[in-house]
XYZ file of N, CA and C in Angstrom:
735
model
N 5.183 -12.535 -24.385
C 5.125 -11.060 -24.223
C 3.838 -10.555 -24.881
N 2.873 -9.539 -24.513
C 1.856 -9.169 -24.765
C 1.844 -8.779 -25.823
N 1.083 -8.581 -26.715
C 1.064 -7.537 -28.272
C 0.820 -6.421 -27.882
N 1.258 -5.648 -28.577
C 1.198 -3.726 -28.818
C -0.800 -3.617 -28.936
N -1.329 -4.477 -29.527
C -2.555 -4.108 -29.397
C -3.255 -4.717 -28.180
N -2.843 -5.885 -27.449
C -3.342 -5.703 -26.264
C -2.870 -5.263 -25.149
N -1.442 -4.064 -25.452
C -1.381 -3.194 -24.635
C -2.115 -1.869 -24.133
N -2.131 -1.866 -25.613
C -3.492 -0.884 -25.812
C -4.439 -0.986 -25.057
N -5.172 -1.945 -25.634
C -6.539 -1.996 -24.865
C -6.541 -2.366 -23.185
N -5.426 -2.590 -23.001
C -4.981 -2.497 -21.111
C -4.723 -0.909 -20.953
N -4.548 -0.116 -21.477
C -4.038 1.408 -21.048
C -5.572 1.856 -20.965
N -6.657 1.451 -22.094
C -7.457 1.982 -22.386
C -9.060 1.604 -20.959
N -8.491 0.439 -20.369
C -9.330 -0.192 -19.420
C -9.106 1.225 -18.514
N -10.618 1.893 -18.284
C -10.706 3.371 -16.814
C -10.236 2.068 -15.192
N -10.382 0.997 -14.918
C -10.167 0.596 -14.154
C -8.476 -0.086 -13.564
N -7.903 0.364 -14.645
C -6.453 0.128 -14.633
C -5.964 1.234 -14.076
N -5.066 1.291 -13.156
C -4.190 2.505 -12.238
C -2.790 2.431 -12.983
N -2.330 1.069 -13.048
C -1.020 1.481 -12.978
C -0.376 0.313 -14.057
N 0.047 0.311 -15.357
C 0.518 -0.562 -15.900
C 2.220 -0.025 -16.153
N 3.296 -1.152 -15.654
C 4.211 -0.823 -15.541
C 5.179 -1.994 -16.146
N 6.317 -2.168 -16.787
C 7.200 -3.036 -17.598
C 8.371 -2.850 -16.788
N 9.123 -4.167 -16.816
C 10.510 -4.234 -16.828
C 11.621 -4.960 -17.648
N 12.444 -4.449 -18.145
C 13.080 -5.766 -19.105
C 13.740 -6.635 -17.769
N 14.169 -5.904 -16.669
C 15.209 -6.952 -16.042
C 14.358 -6.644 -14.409
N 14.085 -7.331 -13.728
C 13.259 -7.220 -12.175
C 14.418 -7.105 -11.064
N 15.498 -7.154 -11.629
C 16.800 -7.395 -10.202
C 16.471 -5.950 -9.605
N 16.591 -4.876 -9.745
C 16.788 -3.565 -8.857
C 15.442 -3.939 -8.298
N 14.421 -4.172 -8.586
C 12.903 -3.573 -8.095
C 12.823 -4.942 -6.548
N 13.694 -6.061 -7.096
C 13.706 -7.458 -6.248
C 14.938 -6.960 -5.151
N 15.639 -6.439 -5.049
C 17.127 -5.988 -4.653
C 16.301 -4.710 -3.423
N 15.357 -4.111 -4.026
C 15.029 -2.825 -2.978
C 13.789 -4.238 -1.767
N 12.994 -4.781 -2.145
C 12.327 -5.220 -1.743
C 12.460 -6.346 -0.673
N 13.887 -7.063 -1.244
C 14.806 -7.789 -0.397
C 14.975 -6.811 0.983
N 15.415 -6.078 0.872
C 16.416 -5.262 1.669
C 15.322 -4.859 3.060
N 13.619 -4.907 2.388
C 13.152 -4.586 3.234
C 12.197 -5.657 4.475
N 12.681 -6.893 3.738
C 12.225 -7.939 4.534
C 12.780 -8.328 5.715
N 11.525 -8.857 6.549
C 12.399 -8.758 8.323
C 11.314 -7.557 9.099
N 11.280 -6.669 8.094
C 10.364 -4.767 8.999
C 9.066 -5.104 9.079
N 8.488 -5.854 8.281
C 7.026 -5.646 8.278
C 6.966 -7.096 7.621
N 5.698 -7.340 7.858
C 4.699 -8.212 6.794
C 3.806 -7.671 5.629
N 3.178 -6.042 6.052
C 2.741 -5.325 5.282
C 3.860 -4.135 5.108
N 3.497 -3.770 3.357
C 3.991 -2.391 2.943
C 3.231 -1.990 2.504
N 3.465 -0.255 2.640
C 2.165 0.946 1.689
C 3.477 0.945 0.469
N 2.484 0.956 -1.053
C 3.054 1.432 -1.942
C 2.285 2.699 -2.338
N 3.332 3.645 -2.876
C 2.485 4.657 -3.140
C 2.596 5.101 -4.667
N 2.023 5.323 -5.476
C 2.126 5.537 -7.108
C 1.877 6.658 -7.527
N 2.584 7.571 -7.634
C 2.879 8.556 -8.589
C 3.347 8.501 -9.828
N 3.033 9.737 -10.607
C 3.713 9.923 -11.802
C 5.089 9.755 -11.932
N 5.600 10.274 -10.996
C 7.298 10.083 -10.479
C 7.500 9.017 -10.641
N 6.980 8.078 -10.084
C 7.581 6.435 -9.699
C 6.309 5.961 -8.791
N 7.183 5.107 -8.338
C 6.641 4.790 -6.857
C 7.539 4.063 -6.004
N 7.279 4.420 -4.704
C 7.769 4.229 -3.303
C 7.225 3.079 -2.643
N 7.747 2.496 -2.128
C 7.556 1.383 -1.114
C 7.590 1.637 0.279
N 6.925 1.880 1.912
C 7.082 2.429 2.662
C 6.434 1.197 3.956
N 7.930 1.047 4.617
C 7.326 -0.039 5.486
C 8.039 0.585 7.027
N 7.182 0.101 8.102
C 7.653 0.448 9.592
C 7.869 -0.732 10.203
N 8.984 -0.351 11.163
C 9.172 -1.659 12.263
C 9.413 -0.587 13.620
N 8.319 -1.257 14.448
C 8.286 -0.983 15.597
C 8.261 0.630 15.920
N 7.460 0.992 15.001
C 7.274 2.639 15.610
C 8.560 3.455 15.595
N 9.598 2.921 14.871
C 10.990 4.112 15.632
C 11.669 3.707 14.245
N 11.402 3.310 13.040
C 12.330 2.709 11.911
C 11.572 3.217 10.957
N 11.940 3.746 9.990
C 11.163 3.773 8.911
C 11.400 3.262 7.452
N 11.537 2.854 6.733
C 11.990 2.331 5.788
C 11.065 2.812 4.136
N 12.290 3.338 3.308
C 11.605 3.622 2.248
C 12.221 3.653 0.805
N 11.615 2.518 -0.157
C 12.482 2.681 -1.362
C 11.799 3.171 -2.257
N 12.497 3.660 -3.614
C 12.144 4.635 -4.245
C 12.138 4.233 -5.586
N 11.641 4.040 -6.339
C 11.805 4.004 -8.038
C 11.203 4.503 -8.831
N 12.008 5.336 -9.343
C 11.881 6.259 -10.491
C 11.123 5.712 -11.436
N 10.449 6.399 -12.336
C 9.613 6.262 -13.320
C 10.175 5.735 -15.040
N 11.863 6.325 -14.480
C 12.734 5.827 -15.911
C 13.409 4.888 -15.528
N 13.037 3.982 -14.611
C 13.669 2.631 -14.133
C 12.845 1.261 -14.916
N 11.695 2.080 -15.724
C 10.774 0.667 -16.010
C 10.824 1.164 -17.626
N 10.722 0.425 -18.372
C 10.768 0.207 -19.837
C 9.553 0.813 -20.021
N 8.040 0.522 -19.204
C 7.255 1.474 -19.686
C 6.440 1.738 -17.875
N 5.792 2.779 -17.994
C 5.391 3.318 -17.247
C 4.241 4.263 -17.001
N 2.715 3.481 -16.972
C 1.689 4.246 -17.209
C 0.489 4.287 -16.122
N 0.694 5.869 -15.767
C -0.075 5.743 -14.411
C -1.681 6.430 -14.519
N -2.780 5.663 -14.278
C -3.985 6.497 -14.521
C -4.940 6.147 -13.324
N -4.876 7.606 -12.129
C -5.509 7.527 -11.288
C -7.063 7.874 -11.848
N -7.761 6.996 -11.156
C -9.292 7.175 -11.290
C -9.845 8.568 -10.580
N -10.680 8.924 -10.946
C -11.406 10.019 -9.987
C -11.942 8.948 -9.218
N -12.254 8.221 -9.318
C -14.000 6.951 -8.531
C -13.326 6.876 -7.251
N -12.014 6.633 -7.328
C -11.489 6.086 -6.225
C -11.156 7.188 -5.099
N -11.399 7.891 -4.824
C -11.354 9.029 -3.658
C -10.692 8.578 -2.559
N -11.521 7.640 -2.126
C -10.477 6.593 -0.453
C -9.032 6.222 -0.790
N -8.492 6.256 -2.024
C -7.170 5.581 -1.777
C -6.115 6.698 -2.534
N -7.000 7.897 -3.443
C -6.063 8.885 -3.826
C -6.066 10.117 -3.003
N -5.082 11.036 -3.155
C -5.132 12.181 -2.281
C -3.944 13.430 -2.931
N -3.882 14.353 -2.798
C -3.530 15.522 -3.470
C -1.993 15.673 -2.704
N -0.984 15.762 -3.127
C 0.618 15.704 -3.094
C 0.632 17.157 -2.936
N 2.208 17.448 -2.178
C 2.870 18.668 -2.690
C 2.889 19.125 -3.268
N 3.192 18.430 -4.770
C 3.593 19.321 -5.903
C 2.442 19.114 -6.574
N 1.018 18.939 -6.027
C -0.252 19.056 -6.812
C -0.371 17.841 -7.909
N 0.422 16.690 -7.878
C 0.291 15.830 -8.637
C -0.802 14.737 -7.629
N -1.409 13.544 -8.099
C -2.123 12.578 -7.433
C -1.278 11.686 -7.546
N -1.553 10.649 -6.146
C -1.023 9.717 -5.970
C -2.544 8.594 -5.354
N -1.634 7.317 -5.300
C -2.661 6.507 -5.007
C -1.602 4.935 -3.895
N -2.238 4.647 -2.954
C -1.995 4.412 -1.689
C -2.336 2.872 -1.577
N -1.549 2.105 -2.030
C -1.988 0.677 -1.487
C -1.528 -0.240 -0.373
N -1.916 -1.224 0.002
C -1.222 -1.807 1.275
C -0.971 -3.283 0.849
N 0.173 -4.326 1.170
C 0.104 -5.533 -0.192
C 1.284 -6.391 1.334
N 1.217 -7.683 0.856
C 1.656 -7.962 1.687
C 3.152 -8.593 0.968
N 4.265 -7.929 1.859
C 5.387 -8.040 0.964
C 6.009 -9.481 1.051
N 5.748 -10.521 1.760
C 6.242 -11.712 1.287
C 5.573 -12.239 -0.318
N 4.554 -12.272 -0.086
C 3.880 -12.445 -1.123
C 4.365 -11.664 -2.438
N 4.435 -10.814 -2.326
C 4.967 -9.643 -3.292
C 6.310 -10.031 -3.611
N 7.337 -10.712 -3.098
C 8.468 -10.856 -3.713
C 8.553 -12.586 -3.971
N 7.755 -13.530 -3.578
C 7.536 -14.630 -4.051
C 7.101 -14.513 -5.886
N 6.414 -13.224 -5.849
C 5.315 -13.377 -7.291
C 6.612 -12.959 -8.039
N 7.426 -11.673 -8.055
C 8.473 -11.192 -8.281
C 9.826 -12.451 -8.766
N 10.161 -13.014 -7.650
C 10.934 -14.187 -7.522
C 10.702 -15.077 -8.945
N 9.509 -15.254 -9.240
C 9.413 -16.536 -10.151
C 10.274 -15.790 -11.421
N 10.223 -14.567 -11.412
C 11.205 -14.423 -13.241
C 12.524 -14.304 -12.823
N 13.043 -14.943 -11.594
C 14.101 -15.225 -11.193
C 15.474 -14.318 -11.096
N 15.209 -13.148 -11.268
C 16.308 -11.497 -11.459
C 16.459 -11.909 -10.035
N 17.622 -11.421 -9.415
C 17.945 -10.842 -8.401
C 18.296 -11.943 -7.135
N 17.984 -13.137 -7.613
C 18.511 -14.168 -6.428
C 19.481 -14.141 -5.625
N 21.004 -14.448 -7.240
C 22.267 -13.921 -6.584
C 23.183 -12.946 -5.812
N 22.205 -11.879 -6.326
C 22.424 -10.834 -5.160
C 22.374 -10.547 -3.966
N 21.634 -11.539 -3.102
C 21.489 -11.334 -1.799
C 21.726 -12.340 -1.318
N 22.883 -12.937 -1.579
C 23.881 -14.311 -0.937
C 24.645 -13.892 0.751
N 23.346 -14.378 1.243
C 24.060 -14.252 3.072
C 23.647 -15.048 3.936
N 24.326 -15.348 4.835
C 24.373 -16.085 5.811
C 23.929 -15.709 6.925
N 22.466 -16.110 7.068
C 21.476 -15.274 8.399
C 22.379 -16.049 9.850
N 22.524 -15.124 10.726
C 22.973 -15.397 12.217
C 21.914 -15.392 12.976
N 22.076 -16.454 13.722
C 21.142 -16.004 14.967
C 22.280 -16.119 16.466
N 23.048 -14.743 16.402
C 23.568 -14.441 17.417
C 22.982 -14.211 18.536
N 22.638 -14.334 19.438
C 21.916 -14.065 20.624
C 22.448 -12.524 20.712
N 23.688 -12.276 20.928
C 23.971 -10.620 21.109
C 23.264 -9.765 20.226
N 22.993 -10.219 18.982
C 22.876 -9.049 17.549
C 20.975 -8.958 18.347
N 20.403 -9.903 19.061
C 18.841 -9.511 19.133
C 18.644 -8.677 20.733
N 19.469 -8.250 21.746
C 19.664 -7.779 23.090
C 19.044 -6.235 22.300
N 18.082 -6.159 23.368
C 17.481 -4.679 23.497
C 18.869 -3.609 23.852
N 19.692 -4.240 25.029
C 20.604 -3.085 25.668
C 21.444 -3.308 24.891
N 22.050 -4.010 23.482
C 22.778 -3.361 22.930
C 23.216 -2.114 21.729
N 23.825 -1.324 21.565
C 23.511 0.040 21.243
C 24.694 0.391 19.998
N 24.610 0.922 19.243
C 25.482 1.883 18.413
C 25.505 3.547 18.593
N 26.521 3.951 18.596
C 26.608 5.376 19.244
C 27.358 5.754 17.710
N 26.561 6.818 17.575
C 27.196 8.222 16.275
C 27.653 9.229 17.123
N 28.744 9.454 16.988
C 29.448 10.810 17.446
C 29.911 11.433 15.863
N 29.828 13.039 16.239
C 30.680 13.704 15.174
C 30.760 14.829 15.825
N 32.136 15.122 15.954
C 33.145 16.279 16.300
C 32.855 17.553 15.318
N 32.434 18.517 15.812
C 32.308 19.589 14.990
C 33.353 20.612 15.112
N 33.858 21.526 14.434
C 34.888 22.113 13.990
C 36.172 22.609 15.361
N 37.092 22.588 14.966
C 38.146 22.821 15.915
C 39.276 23.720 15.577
N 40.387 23.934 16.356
C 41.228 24.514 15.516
C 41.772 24.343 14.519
N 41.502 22.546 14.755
C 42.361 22.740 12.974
C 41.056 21.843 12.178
N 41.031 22.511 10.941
C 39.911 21.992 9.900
C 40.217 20.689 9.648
N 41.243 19.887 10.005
C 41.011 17.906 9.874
C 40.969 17.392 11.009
N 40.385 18.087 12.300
C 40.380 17.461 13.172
C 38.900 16.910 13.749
N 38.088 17.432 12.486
C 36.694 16.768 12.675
C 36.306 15.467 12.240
N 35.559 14.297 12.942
C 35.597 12.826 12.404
C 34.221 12.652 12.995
N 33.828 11.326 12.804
C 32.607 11.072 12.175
C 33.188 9.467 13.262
N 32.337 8.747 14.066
C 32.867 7.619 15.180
C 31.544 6.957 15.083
N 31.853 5.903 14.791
C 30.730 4.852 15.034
C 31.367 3.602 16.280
N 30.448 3.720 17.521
C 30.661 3.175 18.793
C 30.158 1.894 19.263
N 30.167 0.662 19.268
C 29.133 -0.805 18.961
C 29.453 -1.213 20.169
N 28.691 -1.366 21.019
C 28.617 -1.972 22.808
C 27.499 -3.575 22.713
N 28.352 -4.568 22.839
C 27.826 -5.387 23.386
C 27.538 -5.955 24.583
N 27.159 -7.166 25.282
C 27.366 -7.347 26.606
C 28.710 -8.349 26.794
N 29.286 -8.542 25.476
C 30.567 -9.095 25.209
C 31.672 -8.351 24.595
N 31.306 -7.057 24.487
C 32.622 -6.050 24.162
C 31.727 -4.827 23.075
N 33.127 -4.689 22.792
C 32.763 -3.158 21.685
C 33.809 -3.433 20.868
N 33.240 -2.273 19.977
C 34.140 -1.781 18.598
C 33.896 -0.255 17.860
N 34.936 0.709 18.434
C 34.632 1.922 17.791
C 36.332 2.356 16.527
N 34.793 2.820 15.496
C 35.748 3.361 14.497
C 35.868 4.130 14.180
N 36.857 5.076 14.002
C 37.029 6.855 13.726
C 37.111 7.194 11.919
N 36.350 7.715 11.526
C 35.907 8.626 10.040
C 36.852 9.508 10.028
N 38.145 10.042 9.719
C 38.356 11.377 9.864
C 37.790 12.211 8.917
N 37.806 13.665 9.135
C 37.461 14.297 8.145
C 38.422 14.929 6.948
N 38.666 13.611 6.089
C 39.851 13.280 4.774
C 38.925 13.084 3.433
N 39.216 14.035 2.494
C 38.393 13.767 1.210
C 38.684 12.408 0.970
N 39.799 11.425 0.812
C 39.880 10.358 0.661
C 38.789 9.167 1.249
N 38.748 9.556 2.519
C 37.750 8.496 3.698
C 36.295 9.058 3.295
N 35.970 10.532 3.539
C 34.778 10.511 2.962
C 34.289 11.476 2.237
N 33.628 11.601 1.420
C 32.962 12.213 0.075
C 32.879 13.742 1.002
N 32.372 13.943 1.944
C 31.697 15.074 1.903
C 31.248 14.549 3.473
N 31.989 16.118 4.559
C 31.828 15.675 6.047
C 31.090 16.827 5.966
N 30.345 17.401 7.321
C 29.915 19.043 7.688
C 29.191 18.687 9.540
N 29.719 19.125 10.246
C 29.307 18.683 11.395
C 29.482 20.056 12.077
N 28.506 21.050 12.692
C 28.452 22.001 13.340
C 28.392 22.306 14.671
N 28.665 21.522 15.248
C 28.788 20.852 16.479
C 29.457 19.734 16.823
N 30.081 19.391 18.205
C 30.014 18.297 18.392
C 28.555 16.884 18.998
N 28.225 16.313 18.884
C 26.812 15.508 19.336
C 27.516 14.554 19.391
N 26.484 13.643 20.119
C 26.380 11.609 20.265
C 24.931 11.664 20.675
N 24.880 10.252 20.068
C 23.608 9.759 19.812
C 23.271 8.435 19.659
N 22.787 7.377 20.286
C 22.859 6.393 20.625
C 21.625 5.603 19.843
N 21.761 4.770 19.354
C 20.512 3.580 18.467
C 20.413 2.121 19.043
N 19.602 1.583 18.680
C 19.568 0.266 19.088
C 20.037 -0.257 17.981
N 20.842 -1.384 18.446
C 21.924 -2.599 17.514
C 20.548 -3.021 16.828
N 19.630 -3.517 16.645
C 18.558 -3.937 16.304
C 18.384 -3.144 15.132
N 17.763 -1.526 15.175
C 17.595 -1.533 14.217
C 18.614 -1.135 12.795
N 19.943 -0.608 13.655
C 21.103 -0.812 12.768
C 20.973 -1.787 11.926
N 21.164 -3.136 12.476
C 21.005 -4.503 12.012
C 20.391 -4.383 10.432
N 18.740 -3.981 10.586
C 18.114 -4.326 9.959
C 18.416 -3.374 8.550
N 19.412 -2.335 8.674
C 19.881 -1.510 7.409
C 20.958 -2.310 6.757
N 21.554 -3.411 7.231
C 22.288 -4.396 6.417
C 22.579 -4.601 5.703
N 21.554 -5.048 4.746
C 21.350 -5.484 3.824
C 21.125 -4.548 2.222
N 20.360 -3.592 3.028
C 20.528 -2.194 2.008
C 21.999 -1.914 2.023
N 22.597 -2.031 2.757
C 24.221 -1.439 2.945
C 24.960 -2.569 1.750
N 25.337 -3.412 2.065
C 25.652 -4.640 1.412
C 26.094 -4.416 0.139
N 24.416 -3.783 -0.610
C 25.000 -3.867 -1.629
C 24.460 -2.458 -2.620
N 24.853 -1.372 -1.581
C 24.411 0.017 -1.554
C 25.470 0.474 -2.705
N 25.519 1.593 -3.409
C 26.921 2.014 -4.197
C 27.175 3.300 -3.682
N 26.417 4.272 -2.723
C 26.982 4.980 -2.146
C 25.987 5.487 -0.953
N 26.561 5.621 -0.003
C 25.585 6.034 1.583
C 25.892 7.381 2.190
N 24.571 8.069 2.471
C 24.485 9.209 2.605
C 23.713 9.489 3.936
N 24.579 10.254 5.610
C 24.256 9.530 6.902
C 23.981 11.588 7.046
N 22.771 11.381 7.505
C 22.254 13.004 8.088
C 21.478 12.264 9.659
N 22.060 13.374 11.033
C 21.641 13.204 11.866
C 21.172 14.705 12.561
N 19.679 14.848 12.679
C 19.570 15.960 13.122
C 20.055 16.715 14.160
N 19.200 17.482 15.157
C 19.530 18.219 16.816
C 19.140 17.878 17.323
N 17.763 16.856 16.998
C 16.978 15.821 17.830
C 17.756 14.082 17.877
N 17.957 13.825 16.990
C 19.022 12.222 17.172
C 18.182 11.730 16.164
N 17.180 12.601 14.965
C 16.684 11.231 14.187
C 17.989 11.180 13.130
N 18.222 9.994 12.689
C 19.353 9.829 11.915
C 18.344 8.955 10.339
N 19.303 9.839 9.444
C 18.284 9.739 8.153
C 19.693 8.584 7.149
N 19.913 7.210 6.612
C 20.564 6.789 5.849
C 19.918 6.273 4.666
N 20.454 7.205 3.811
C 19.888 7.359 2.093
C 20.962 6.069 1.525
N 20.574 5.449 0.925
C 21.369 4.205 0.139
C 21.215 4.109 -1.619
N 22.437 4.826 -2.164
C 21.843 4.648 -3.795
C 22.321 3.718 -4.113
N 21.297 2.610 -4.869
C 21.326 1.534 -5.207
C 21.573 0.861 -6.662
N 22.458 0.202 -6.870
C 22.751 -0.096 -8.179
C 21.166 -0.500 -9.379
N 21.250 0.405 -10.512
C 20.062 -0.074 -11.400
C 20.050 -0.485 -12.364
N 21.421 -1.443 -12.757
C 21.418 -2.343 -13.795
C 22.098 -1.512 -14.369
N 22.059 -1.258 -16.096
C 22.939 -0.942 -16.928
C 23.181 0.875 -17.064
N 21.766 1.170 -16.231
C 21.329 2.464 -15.888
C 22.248 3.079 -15.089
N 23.023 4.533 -15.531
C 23.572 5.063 -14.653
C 22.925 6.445 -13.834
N 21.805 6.592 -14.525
C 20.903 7.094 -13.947
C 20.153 7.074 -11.857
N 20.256 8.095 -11.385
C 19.784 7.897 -9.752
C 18.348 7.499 -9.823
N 17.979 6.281 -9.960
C 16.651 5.705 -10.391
C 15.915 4.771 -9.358
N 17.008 4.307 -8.521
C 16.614 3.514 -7.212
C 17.792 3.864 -5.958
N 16.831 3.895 -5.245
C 17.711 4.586 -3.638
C 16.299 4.144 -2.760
N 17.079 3.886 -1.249
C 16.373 3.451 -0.482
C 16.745 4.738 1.101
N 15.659 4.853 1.583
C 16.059 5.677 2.978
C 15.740 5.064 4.305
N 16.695 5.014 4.974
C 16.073 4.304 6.546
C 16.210 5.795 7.520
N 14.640 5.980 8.093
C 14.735 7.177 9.486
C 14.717 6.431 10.884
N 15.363 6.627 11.765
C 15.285 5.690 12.653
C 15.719 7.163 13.920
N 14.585 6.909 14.814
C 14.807 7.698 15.927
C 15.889 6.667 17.180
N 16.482 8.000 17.378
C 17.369 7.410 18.464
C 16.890 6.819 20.088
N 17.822 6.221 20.960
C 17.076 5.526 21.899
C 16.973 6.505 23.050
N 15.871 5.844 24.082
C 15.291 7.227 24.855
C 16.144 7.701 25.518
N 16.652 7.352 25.892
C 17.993 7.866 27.077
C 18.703 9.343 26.117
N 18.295 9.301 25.191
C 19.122 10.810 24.457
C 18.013 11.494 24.423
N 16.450 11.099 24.784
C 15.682 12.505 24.275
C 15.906 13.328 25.601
């Protein structure tokens, strides 16, 4: 472990952006897992806040995890002025800074302090059905009726070997918190469902917003160790398939 005085003189280097600690790497290995399969490259982006991880698959998926700034034991961010091409001016007037890294690599280097292995114990399929373009998942949600529990929340799974639909009602028990102002359906590809998996797995609570257009937004808060703090969460945006625009 480094000494306090050559931490120092690492904070003090103008060419250092971002020096950051962890006592334990499982959450930061656990978000990064989740996003392998989408890309070969990810943008990380570094703020004072934290920083975000932001990867695309195929133009219609978006994928994005999040970690808080009180997720790391220490956390010290010093954007350069020099660097102009890779920083740029935020919302809330804070700077950020924009890198591109290639995420196998990135969780091999990660991997060696060995956090987070056991956590992602699964058994990859290669179903021929789970990779079919024409197969689809359909979101329906029933919006209000005469009677206030008769609104539900239906997830619809069409293969070229069958289906499986399951009804949500709208029961504080089944789910946290329904609101559907309408009735809609909205159709996705099994594909990129698929690829939210793994964030699901081993998510501790999921949070499903679908607009008036069909993009459907699933927020995943993610366990952060001893921390009960909302310090890591992951979001998948995924536009729906064309036949609904």
């Amino acid at each position: 472990m480094p000494s306090v005085a050559a931490n120092e003189s690492r904070n003090d280097d103008p060419e250092l952006i971002l020096l950051a600690s962890l006592l334990d790497v499982a959450p930061f290995v656990a978000l990064l897992k989740a996003l392998n399969g989408l890309s070969d490259t990810a943008s990380i982006v570094i703020t004072k806040a934290g920083i975000r991880v932001e990867v695309e698959y195929k133009r219609a998926l978006q994928a994005t995890a999040y970690l808080a700034n009180s997720l790391f034991e220490s956390f010290v961010y010093n954007p350069s002025s020099e660097n102009n091409d890779t920083e740029e001016e935020i919302d809330e007037g804070d700077t950020s800074t924009e890198i591109e890294i290639n995420l196998s690599i990135l969780n091999e280097a990660l991997s060696i302090y060995g956090s987070g292995g056991g956590f992602w114990k699964r058994k990859e399929r290669n179903d021929p059905d789970q990779q079919e373009d024409e197969d689809e998942v359909a979101r329906h949600g029933k919006g209000p009726s005469s009677r206030a529990n008769d609104s539900f929340f239906r997830i619809d799974a069409k293969t070229s070997k069958g289906g499986v639909e399951i009804d949500f009602p709208n029961d504080r028990e089944v789910l946290e918190h329904f609101e559907c102002g309408q009735s809609l359906k909205f159709h996705y590809s099994f594909d990129f469902v698929h690829k939210m998996i793994r964030a699901l797995a081993v998510s501790v609570k999921v949070s499903i917003r679908i607009d008036s257009e069909g993009t459907m937004s699933l927020q995943f808060l993610m366990p952060s160790g001893t921390s009960k703090e909302r310090t890591t969460w992951m979001e998948y945006r995924c536009l729906p398939r064309e036949e609904n625009v």
